[in-house]
Coordinates of C-alpha atoms in Angstrom, one line a residue:
X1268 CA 0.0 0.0 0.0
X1269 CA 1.7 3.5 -0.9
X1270 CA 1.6 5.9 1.4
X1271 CA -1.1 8.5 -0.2
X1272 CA -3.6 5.9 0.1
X1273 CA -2.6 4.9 4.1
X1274 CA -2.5 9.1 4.7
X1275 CA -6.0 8.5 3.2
X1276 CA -7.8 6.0 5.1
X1277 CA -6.0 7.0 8.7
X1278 CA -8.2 10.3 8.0
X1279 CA -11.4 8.5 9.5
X1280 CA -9.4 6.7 12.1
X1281 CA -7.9 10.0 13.5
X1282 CA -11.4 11.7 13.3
X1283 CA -12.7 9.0 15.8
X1284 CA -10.2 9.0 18.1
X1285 CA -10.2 12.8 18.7
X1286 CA -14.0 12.5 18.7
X1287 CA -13.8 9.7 21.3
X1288 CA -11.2 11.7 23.6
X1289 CA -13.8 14.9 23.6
X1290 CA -16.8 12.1 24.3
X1291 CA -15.1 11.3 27.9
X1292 CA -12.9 14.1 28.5
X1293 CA -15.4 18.1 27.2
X1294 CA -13.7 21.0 28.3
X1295 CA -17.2 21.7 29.7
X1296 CA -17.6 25.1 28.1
X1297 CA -21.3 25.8 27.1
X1298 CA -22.9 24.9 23.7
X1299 CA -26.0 24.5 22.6
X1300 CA -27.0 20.7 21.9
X1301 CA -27.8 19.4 18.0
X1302 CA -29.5 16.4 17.6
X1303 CA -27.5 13.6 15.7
X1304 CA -24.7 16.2 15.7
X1305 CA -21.9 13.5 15.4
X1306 CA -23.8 11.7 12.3
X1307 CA -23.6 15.3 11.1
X1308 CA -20.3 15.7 11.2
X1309 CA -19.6 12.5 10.1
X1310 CA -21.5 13.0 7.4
X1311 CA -19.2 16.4 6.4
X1312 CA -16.6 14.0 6.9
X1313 CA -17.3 12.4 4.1
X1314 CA -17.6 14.9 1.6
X1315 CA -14.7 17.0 2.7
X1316 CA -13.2 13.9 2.2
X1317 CA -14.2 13.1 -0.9
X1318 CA -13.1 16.5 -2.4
X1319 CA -9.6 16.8 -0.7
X1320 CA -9.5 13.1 -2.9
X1321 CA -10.9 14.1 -6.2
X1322 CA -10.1 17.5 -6.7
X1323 CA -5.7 16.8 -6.8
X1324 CA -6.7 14.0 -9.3
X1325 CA -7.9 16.9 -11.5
X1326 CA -5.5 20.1 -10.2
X1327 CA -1.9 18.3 -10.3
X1328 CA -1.7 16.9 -14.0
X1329 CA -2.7 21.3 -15.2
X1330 CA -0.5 22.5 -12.5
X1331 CA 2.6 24.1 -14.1
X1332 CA 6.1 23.1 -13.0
X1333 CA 6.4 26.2 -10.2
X1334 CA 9.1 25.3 -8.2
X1335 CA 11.0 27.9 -5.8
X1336 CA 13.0 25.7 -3.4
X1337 CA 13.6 22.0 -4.4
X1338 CA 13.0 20.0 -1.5
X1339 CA 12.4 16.5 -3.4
X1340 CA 15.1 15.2 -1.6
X1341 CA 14.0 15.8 1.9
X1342 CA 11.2 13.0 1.4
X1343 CA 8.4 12.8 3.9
X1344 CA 10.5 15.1 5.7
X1345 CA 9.6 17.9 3.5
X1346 CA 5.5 17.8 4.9
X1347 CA 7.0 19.9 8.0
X1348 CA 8.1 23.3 5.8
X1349 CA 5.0 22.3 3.2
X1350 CA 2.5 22.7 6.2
X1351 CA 4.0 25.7 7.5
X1352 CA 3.7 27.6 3.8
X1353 CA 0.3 26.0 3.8
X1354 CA -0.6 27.9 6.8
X1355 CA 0.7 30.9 5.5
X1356 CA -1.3 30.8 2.1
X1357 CA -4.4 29.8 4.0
X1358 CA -4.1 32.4 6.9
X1359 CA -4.4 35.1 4.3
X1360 CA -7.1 32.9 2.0
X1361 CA -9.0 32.6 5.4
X1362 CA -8.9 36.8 6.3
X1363 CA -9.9 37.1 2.3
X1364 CA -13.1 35.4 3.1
X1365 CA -14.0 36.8 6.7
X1366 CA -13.3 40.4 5.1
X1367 CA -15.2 40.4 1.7
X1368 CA -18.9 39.6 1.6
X1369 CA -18.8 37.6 -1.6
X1370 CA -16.3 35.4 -0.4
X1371 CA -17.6 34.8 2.6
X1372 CA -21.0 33.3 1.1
X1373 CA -19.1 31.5 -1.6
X1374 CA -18.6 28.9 1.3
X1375 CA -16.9 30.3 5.0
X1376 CA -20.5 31.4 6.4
X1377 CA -21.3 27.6 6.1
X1378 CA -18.5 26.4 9.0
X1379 CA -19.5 29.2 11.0
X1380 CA -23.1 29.5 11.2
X1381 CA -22.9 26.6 13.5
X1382 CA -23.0 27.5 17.2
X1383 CA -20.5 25.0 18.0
X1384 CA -16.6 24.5 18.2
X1385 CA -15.7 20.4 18.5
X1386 CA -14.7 17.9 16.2
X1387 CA -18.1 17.6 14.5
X1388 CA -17.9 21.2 13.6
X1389 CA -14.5 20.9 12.5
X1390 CA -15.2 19.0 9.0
X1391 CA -18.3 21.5 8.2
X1392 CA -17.5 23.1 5.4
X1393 CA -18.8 24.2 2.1
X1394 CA -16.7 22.0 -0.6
X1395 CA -16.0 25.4 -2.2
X1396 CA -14.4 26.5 1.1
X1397 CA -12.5 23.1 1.3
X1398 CA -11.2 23.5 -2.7
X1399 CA -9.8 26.9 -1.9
X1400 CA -7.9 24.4 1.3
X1401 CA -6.8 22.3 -0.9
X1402 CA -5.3 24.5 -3.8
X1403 CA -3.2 26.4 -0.8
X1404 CA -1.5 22.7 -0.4
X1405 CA -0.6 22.1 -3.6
X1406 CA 0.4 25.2 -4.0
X1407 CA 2.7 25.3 -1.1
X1408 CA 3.8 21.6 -1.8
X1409 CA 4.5 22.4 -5.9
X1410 CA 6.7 26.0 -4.9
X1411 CA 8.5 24.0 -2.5
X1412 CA 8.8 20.8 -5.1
X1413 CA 7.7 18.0 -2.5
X1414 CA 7.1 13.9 -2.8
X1415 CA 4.0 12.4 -3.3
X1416 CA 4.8 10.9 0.2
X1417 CA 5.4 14.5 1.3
X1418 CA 2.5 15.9 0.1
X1419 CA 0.3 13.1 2.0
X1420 CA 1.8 13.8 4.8
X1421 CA 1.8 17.1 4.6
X1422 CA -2.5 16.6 4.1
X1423 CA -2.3 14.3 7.4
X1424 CA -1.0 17.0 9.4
X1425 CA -2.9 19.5 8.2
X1426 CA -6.1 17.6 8.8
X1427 CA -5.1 16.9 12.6
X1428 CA -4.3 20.6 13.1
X1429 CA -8.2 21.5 11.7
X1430 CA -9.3 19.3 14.3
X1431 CA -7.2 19.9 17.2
X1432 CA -8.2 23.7 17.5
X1433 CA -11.8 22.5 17.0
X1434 CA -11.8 20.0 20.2
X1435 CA -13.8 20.4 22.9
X1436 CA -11.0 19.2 25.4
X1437 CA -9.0 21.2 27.7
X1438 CA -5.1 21.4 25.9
X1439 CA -2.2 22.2 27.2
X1440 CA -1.1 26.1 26.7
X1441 CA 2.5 25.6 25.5
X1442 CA 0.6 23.9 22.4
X1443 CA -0.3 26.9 21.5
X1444 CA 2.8 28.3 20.5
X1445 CA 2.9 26.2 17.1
X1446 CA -0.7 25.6 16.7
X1447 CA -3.8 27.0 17.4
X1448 CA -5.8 25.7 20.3
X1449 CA -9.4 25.4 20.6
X1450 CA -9.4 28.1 23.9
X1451 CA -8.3 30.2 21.2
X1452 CA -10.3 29.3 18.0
X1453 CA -13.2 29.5 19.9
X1454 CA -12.7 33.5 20.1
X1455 CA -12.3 33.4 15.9
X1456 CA -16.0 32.3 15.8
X1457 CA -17.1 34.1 18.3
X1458 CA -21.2 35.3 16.8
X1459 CA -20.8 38.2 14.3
X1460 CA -17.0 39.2 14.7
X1461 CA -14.8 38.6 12.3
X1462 CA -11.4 40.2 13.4
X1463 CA -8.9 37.5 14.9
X1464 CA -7.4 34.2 15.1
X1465 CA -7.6 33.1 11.3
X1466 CA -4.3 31.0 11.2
X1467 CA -3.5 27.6 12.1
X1468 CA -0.7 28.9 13.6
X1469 CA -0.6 31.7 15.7
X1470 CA 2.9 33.2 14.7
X1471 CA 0.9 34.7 11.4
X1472 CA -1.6 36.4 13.4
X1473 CA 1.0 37.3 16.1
X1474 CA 2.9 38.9 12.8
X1475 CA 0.0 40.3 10.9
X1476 CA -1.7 42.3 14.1
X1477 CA -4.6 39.3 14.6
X1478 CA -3.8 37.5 17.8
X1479 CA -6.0 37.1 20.4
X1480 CA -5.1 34.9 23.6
X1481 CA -6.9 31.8 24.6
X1482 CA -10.2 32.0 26.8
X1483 CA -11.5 29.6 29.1
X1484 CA -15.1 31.0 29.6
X1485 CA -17.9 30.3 27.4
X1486 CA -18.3 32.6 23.9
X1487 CA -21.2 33.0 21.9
X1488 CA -20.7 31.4 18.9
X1489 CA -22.0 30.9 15.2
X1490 CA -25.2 32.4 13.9
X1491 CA -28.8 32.8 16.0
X1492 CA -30.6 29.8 15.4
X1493 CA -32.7 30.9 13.0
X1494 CA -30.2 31.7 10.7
X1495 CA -28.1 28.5 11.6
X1496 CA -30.8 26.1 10.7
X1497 CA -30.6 27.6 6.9
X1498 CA -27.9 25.1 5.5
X1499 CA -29.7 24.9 2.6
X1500 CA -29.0 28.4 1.6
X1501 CA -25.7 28.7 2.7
X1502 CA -24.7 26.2 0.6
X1503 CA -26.5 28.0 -2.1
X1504 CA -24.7 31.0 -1.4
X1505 CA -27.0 32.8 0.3
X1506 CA -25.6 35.3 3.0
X1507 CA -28.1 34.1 5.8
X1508 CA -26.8 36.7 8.2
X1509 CA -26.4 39.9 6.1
X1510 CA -28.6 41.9 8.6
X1511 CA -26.7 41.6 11.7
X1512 CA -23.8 43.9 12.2
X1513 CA -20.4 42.3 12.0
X1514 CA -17.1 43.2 13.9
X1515 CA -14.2 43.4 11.1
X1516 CA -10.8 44.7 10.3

């Protein structure tokens, strides 16, 4: 078995276990219960899945050759400085959409109308949302001339670090150093502001004037209900929560 098909099926596996960690051990902050919310998220799963498969299929044979630092002989080893230009492209992709209103209903208001931060949440996204994702990664991975191997690793990685600033656990605060924790992310979708903590790791915010510090109260998150429960037009690109005034840069 090569390794972009194991990188591919231990996706699922490390869903579960982070989902089966914040079943037995919730950082106890308050959010407002969703029936079947796990099936839900399970089902996003799925599809978020299914595009971060197909959509390289289709990118990588167009893709010119782009490279800036040739790293192909670093091997897996290279999915370290990949993920860190990754999270560069994708802090400034993810301000891009949170500042501009046509952005942000091309996809991002999907994964934050809901009024919860955990692992379910975590894989909600609009597949427009998780293309844009995707094309930062082969991006940084063709500029910096990775492996296939590196590349899949690289998409492991980046997968775990989406989840682990989602989780619903308590985490340790030197964590949060290299990668966003959930005490912090929590304050990125707090209801209706739009203003901090976009990267998954906090030196770009810390460089670029958006860091906020972790919280351990409880913040009020996603859209009002009402507007929550539209999923349907969110995905159609509707901007369910126009009306409300939003804090932004």
């Amino acid at each position: 078995m090569d390794i972009a098909t194991l990188a591919g099926l231990s996706l699922p596996v490390i869903f579960l276990l982070f989902m089966g960690v914040e079943a037995f051990l919730p950082s106890g902050r308050a959010m407002p219960r969703v029936k079947h919310w796990r099936l839900i998220g399970g089902a996003a799963l799925v599809v978020t899945l299914a595009v971060n498969a197909l959509l390289p299929l289709l990118l990588i044979p167009l893709l010119p050759d782009m490279t800036l630092i040739d790293l192909s002989r670093w091997g897996s080893w290279a999915a370290v400085p990949v993920v860190v230009l990754t999270t560069f492209f994708t802090y400034w992709s993810h301000r891009t959409m949170h500042r501009f209103d046509l952005l942000w209903r091309a996809g991002h208001q999907l994964h934050h109308g809901v009024a919860r931060v955990d692992i379910a949440s975590a894989m909600i996204f609009h597949p427009v949302d998780v293309a844009v994702q995707v094309l930062m990664t082969l991006l940084a991975a063709g500029l910096l001339d990775a492996s296939p191997e590196a590349g899949a690793a690289a998409g492991v990685m980046g997968f775990s670090i989406a989840l682990y600033q989602h989780w619903d656990v308590r985490t340790p605060a030197w964590t949060g150093w290299f990668i966003q924790r959930p005490e912090q992310h929590v304050l990125h979708h707090e209801r209706d502001v739009h203003a901090r903590n976009f990267g998954d790791m906090p030196v770009w915010d810390r460089l670029f004037g958006t860091y906020a510090p972790p919280v351990e109260g409880a913040v009020a998150l996603g859209f009002a209900p009402e507007r929550a429960r539209r999923w349907v037009a969110m995905i159609a690109f509707v901007d369910v929560n126009r009306t409300e005034g939003r804090i932004r840069l």
